[in-house]
PDB file of C-alpha atoms in Angstrom:
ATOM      1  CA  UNK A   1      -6.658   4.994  16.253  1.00 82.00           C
ATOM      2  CA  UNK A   2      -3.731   4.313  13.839  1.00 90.00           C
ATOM      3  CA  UNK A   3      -2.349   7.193  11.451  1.00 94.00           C
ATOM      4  CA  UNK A   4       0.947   7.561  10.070  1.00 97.00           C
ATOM      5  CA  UNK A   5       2.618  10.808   8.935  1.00 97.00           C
ATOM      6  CA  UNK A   6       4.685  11.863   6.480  1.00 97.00           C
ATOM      7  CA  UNK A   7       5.258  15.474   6.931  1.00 96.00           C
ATOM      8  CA  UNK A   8       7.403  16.003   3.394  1.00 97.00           C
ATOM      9  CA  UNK A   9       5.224  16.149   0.751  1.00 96.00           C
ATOM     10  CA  UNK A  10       7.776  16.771  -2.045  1.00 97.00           C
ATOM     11  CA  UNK A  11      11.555  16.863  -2.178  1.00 97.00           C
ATOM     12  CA  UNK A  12      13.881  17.747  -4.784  1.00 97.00           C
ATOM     13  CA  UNK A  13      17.968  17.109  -4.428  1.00 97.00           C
ATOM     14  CA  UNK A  14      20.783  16.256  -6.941  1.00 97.00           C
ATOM     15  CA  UNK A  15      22.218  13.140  -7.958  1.00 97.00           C
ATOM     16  CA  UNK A  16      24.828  11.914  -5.303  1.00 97.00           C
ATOM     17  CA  UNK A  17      23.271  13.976  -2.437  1.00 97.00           C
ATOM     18  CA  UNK A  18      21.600  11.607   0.515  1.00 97.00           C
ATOM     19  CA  UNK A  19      18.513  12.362   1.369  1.00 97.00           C
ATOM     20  CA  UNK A  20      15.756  11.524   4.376  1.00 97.00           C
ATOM     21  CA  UNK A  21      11.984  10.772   3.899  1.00 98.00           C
ATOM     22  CA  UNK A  22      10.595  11.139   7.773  1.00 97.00           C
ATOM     23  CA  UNK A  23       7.768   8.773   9.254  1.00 98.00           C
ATOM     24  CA  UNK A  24       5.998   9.452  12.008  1.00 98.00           C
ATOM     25  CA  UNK A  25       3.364   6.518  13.460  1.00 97.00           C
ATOM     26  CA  UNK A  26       0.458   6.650  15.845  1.00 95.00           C
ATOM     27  CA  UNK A  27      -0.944   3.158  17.250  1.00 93.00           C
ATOM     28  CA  UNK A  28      -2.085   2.116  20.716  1.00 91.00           C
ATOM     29  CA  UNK A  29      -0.894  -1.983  19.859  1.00 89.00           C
ATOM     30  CA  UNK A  30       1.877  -3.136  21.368  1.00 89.00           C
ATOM     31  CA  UNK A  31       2.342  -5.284  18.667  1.00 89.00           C
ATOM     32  CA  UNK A  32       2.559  -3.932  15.091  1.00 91.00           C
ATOM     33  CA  UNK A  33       4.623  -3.854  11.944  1.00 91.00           C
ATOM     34  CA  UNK A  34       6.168  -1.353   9.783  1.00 93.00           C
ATOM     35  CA  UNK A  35       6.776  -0.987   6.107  1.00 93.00           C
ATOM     36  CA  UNK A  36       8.165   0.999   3.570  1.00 95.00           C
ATOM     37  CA  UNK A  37       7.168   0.660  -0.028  1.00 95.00           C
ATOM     38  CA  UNK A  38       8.411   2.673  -3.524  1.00 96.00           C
ATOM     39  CA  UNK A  39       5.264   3.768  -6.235  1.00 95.00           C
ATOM     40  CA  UNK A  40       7.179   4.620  -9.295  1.00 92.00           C
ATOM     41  CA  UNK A  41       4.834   6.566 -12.222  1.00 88.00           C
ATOM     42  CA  UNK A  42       3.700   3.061 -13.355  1.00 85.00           C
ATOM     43  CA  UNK A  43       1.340   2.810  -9.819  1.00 86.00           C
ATOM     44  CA  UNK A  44       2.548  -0.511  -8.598  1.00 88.00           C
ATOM     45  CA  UNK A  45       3.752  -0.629  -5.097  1.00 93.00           C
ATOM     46  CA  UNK A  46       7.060  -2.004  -4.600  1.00 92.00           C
ATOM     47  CA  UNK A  47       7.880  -3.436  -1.002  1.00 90.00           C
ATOM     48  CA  UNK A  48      11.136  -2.385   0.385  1.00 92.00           C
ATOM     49  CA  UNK A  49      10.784  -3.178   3.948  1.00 89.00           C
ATOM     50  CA  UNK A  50       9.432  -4.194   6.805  1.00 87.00           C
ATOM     51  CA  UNK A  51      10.237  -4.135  10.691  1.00 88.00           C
ATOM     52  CA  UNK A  52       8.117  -5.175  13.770  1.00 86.00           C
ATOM     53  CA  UNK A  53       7.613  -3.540  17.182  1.00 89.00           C
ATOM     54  CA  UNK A  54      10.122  -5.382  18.650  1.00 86.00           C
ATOM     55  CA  UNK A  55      13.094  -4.986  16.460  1.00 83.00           C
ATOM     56  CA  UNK A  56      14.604  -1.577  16.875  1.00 81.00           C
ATOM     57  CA  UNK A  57      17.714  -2.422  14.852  1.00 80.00           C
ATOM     58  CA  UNK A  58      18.202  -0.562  12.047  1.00 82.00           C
ATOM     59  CA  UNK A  59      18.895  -2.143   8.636  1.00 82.00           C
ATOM     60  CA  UNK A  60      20.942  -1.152   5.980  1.00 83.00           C
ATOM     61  CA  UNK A  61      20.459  -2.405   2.107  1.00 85.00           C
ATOM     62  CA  UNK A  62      22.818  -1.257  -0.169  1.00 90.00           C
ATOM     63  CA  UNK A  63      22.039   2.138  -0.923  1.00 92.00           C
ATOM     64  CA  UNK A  64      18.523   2.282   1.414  1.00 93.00           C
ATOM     65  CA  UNK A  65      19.111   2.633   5.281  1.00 92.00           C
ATOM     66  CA  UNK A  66      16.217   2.589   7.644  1.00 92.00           C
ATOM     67  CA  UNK A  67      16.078   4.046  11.373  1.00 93.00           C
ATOM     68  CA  UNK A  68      13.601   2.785  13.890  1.00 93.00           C
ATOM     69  CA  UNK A  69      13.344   4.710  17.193  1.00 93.00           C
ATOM     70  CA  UNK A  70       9.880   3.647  19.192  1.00 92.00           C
ATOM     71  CA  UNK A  71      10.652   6.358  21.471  1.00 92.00           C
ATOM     72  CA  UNK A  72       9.851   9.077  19.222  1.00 94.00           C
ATOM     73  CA  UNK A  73       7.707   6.344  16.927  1.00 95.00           C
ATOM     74  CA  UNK A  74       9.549   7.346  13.939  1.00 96.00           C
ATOM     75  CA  UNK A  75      10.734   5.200  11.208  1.00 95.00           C
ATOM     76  CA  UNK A  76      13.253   7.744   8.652  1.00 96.00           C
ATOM     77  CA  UNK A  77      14.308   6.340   5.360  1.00 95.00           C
ATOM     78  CA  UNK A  78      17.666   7.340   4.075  1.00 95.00           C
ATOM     79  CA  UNK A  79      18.705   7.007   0.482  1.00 95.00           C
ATOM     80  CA  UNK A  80      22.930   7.461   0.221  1.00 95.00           C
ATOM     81  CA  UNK A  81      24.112   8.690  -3.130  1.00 96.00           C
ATOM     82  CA  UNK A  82      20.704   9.182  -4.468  1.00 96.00           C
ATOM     83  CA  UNK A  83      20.204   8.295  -8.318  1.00 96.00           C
ATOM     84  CA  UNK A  84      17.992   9.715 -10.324  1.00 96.00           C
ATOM     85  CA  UNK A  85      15.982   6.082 -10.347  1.00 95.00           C
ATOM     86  CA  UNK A  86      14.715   6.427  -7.125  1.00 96.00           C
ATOM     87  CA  UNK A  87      12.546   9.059  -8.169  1.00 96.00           C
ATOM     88  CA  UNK A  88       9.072   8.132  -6.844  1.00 97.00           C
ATOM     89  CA  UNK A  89       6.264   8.665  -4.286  1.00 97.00           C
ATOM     90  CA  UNK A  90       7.341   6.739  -1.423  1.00 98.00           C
ATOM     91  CA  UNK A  91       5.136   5.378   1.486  1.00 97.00           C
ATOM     92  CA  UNK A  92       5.148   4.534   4.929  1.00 97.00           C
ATOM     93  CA  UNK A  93       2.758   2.001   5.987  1.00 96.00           C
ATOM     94  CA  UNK A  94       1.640   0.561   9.445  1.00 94.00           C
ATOM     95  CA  UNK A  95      -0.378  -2.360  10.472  1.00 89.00           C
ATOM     96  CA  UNK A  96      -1.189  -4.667  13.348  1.00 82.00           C
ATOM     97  CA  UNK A  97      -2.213  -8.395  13.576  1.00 72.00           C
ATOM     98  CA  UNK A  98      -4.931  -7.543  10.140  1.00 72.00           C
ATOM     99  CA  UNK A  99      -3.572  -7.441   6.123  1.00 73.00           C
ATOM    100  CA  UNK A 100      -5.134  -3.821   6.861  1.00 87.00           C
ATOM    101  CA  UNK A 101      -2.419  -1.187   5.889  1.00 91.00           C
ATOM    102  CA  UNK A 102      -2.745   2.411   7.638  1.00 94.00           C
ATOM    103  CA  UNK A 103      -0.750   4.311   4.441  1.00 96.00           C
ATOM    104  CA  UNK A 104       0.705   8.133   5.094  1.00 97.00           C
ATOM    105  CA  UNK A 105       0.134  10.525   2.457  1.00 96.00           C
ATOM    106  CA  UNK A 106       3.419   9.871   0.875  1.00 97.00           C
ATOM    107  CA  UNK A 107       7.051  11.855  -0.200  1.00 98.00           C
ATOM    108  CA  UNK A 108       7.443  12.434  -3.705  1.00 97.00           C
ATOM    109  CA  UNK A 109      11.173  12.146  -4.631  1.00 97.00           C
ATOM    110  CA  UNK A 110      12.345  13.899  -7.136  1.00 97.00           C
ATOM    111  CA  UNK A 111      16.533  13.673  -8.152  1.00 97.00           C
ATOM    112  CA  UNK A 112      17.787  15.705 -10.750  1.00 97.00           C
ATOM    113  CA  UNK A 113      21.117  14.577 -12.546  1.00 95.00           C
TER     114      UNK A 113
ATOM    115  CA  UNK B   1       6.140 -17.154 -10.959  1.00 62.00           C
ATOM    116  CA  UNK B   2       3.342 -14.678 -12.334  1.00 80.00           C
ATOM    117  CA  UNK B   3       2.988 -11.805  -9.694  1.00 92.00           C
ATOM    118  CA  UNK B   4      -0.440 -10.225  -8.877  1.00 95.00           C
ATOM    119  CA  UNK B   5      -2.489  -9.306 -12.120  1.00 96.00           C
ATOM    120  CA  UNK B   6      -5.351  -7.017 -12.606  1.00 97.00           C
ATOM    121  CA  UNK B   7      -8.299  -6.128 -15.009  1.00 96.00           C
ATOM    122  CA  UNK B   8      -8.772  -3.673 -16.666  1.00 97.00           C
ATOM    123  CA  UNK B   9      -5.373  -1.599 -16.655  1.00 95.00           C
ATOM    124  CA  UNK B  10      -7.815   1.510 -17.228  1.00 96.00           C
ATOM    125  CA  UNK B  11     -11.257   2.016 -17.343  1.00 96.00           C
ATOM    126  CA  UNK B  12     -13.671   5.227 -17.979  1.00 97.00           C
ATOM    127  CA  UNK B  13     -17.575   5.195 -16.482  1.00 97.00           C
ATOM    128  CA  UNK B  14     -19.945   8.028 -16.479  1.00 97.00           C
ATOM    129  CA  UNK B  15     -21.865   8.881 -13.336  1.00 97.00           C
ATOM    130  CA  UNK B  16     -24.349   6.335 -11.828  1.00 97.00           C
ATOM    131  CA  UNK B  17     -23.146   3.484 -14.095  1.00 97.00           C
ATOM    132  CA  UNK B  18     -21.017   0.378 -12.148  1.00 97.00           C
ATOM    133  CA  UNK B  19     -17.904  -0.901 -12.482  1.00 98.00           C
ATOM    134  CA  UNK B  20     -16.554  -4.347 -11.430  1.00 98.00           C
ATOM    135  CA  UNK B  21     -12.713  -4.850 -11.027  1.00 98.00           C
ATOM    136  CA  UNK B  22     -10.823  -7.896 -11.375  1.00 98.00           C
ATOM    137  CA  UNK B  23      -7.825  -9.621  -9.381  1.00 98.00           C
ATOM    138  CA  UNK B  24      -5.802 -12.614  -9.397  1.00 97.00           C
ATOM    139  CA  UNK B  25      -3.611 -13.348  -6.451  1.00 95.00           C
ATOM    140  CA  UNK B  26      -0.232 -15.020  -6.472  1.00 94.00           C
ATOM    141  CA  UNK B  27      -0.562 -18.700  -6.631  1.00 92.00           C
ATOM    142  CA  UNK B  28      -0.541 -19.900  -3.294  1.00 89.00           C
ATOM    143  CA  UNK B  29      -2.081 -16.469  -2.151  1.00 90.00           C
ATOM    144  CA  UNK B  30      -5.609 -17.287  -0.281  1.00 90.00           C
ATOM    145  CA  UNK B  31      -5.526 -13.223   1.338  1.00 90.00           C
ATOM    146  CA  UNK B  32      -6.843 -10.589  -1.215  1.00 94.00           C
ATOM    147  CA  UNK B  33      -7.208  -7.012   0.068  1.00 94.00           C
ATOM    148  CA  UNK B  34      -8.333  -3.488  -1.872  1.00 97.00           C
ATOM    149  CA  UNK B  35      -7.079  -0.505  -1.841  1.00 97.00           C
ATOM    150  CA  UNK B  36      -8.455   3.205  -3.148  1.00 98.00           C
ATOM    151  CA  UNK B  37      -5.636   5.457  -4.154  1.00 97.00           C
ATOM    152  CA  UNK B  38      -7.151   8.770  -4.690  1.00 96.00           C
ATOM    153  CA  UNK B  39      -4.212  11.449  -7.005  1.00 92.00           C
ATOM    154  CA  UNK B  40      -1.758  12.418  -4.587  1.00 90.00           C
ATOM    155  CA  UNK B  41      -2.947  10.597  -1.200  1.00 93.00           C
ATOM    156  CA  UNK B  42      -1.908   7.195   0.035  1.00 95.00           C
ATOM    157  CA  UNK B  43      -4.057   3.501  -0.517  1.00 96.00           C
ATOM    158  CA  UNK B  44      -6.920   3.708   1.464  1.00 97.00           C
ATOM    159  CA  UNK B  45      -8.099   0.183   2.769  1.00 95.00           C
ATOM    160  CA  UNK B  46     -11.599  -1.179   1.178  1.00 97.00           C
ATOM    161  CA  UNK B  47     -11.553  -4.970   1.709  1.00 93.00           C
ATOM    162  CA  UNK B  48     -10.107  -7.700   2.862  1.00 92.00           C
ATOM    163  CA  UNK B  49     -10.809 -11.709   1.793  1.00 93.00           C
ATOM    164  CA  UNK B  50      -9.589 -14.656   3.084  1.00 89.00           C
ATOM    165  CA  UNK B  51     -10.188 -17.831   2.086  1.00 87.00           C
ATOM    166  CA  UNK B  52     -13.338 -17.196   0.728  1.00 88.00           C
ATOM    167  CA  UNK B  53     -14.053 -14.575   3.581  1.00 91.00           C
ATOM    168  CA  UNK B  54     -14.629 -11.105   4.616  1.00 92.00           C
ATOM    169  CA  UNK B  55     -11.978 -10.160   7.258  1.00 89.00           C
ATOM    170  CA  UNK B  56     -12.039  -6.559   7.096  1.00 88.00           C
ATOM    171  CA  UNK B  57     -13.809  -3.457   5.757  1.00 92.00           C
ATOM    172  CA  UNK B  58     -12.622  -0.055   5.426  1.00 92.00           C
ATOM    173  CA  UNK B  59     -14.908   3.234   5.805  1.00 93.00           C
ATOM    174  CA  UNK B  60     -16.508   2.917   2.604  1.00 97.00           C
ATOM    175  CA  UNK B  61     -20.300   2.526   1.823  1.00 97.00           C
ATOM    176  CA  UNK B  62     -22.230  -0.218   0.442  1.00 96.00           C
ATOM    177  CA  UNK B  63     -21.937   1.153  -2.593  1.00 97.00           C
ATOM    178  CA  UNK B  64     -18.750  -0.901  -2.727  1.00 98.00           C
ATOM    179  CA  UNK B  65     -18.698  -4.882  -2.693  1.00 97.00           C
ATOM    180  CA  UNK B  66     -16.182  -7.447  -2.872  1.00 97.00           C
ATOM    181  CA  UNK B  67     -16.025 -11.441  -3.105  1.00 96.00           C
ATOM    182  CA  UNK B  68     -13.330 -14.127  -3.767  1.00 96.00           C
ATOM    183  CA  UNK B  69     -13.943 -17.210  -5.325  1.00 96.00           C
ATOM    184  CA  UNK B  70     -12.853 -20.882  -5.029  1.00 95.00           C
ATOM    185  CA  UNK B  71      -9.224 -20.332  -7.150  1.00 94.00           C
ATOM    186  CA  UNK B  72      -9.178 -16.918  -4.809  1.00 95.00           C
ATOM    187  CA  UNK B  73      -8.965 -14.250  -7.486  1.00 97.00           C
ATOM    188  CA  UNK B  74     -11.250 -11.570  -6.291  1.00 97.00           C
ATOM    189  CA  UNK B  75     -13.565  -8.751  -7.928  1.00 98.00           C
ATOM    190  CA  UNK B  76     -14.573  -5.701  -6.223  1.00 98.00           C
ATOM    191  CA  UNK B  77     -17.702  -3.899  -7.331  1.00 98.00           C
ATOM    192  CA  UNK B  78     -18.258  -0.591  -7.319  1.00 98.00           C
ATOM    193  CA  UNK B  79     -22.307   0.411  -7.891  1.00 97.00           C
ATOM    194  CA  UNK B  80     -23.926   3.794  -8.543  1.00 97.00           C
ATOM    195  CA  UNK B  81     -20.436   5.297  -9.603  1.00 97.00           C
ATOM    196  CA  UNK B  82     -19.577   8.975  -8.550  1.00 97.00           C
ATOM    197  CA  UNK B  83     -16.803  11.740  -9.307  1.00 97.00           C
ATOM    198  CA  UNK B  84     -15.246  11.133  -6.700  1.00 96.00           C
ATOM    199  CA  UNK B  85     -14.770   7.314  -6.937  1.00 98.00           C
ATOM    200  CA  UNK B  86     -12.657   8.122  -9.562  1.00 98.00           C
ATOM    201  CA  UNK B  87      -8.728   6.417  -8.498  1.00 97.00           C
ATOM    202  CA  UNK B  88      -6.197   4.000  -8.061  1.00 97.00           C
ATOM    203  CA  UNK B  89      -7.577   0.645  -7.574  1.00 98.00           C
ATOM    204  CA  UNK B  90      -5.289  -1.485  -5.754  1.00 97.00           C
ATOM    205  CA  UNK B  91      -4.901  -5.069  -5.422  1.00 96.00           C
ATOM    206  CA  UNK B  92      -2.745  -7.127  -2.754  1.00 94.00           C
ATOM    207  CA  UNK B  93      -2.432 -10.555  -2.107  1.00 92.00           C
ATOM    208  CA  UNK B  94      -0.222 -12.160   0.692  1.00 88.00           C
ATOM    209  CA  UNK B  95       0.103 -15.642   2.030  1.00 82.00           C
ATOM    210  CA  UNK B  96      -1.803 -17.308   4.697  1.00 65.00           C
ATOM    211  CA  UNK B  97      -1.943 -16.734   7.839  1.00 57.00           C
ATOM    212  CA  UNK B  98      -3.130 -13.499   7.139  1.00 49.00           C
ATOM    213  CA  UNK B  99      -2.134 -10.352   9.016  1.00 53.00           C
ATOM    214  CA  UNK B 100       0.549  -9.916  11.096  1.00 59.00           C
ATOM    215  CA  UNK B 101       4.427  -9.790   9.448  1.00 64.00           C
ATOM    216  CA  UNK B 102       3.468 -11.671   6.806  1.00 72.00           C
ATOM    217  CA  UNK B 103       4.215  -9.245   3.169  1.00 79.00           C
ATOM    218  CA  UNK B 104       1.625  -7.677   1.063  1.00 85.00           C
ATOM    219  CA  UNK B 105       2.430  -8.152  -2.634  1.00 90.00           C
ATOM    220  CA  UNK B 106       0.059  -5.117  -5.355  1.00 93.00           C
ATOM    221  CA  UNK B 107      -1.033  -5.489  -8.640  1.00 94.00           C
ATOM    222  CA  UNK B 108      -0.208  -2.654 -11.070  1.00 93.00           C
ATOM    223  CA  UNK B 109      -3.542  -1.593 -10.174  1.00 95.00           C
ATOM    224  CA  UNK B 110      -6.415  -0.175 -12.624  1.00 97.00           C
ATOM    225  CA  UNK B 111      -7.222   3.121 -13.223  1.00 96.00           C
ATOM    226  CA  UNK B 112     -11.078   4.259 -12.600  1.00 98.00           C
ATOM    227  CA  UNK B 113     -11.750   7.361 -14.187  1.00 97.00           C
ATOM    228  CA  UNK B 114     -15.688   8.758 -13.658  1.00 97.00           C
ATOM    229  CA  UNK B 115     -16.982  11.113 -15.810  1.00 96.00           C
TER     230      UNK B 115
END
């Protein structure tokens, strides 16, 4: 079976401070992808990235860092300088070789100026 | 380029009544998939069409239908409506082949609410 975890369910810093939403996947495929996506309070999902099993490079975009470790199948989120824009509910998301996406529960992100 | 659009932005049913939900895809789209976003948990997959096709069903019962039509926008039906249908519906389209590492792209979504 496939799950993913996200064990923060709500977390509250200040502007400037960096901050780290945790994933944690389950999935017996070999062969699977990984994705990160942003749900402002308007409801549409906003795609911010997506790795497969067999990159375990990390990627860094602007502000938004990502950390993929298959040994511990985690794959952490980092936002540097945090704004009070990325406030949000922000997802983790796993699939395999379907359009089917295994969502975790979410990390709402609250940042305070 | 138009991104994924759906109908109605919100909507408000009464117990045992139906509901049917509208999507259009990006243009060049042919993969349409459905997702339930109950307040404060993540999508929860319902369908998935391709070209025409079922490809995948979620845990959900027959209460909830789906089909995509020759220009591959998509409704999804929802019969014999209960409290607890009440959610986020969303909508995501992606390019062919489907599956794999290929990008999912959501509608705005519409809002069921059941009374």
């Amino acid at each position: 079976a496939q799950k993913v975890t996200q064990a923060q369910t709500e977390i509250s810093v200040v502007e400037k401070e960096d901050v780290t939403l945790d994933c944690v996947y389950e999935t017996r495929d070999t062969t699977y992808y990984l994705f990160w996506y942003k749900q402002p309070p308007s409801g549409e999902l906003v795609f911010l990235i997506r790795r497969n099993s067999f990159d375990e490079q990390n990627e860094i975009s602007g502000r938004y860092s990502w950390n993929f470790q298959k040994s511990t199948s985690s794959f952490n989120f980092t936002i540097t300088a945090s704004q009070v824009v990325d406030s949000a509910v922000y997802f983790c998301a796993l699939k395999s070789n379907t359009d089917k996406l295994i969502f975790g529960t979410g990390t709402r992100l609250q940042v305070f100026p | 380029d138009a991104g994924v659009t759906q109908s109605p932005t919100h909507l408000i049913k009464t117990r045992g009544q139906h509901v049917t939900l509208r999507c259009s895809p990006i243009s060049g789209h042919k993969s349409v998939s459905w997702y339930q976003q109950v307040l404060g948990q993540g999508p929860q997959f319902i369908f998935q069409y391709y070209e025409k096709e079922e490809r995948g069903r979620g845990n959900f019962p027959d209460r909830f239908s789906a089909r995509q039509f020759p220009n591959y926008s998509s409704e999804l039906n929802v019969n014999a409506l209960l409290l607890g249908d009440s959610a986020l519906y969303l909508c995501a389209s992606s390019f062919p082949p489907a599956g794999g590492y290929n990008e999912q792209f959501f509608g705005p979504g519409t809002r069921l609410t059941v009374l």
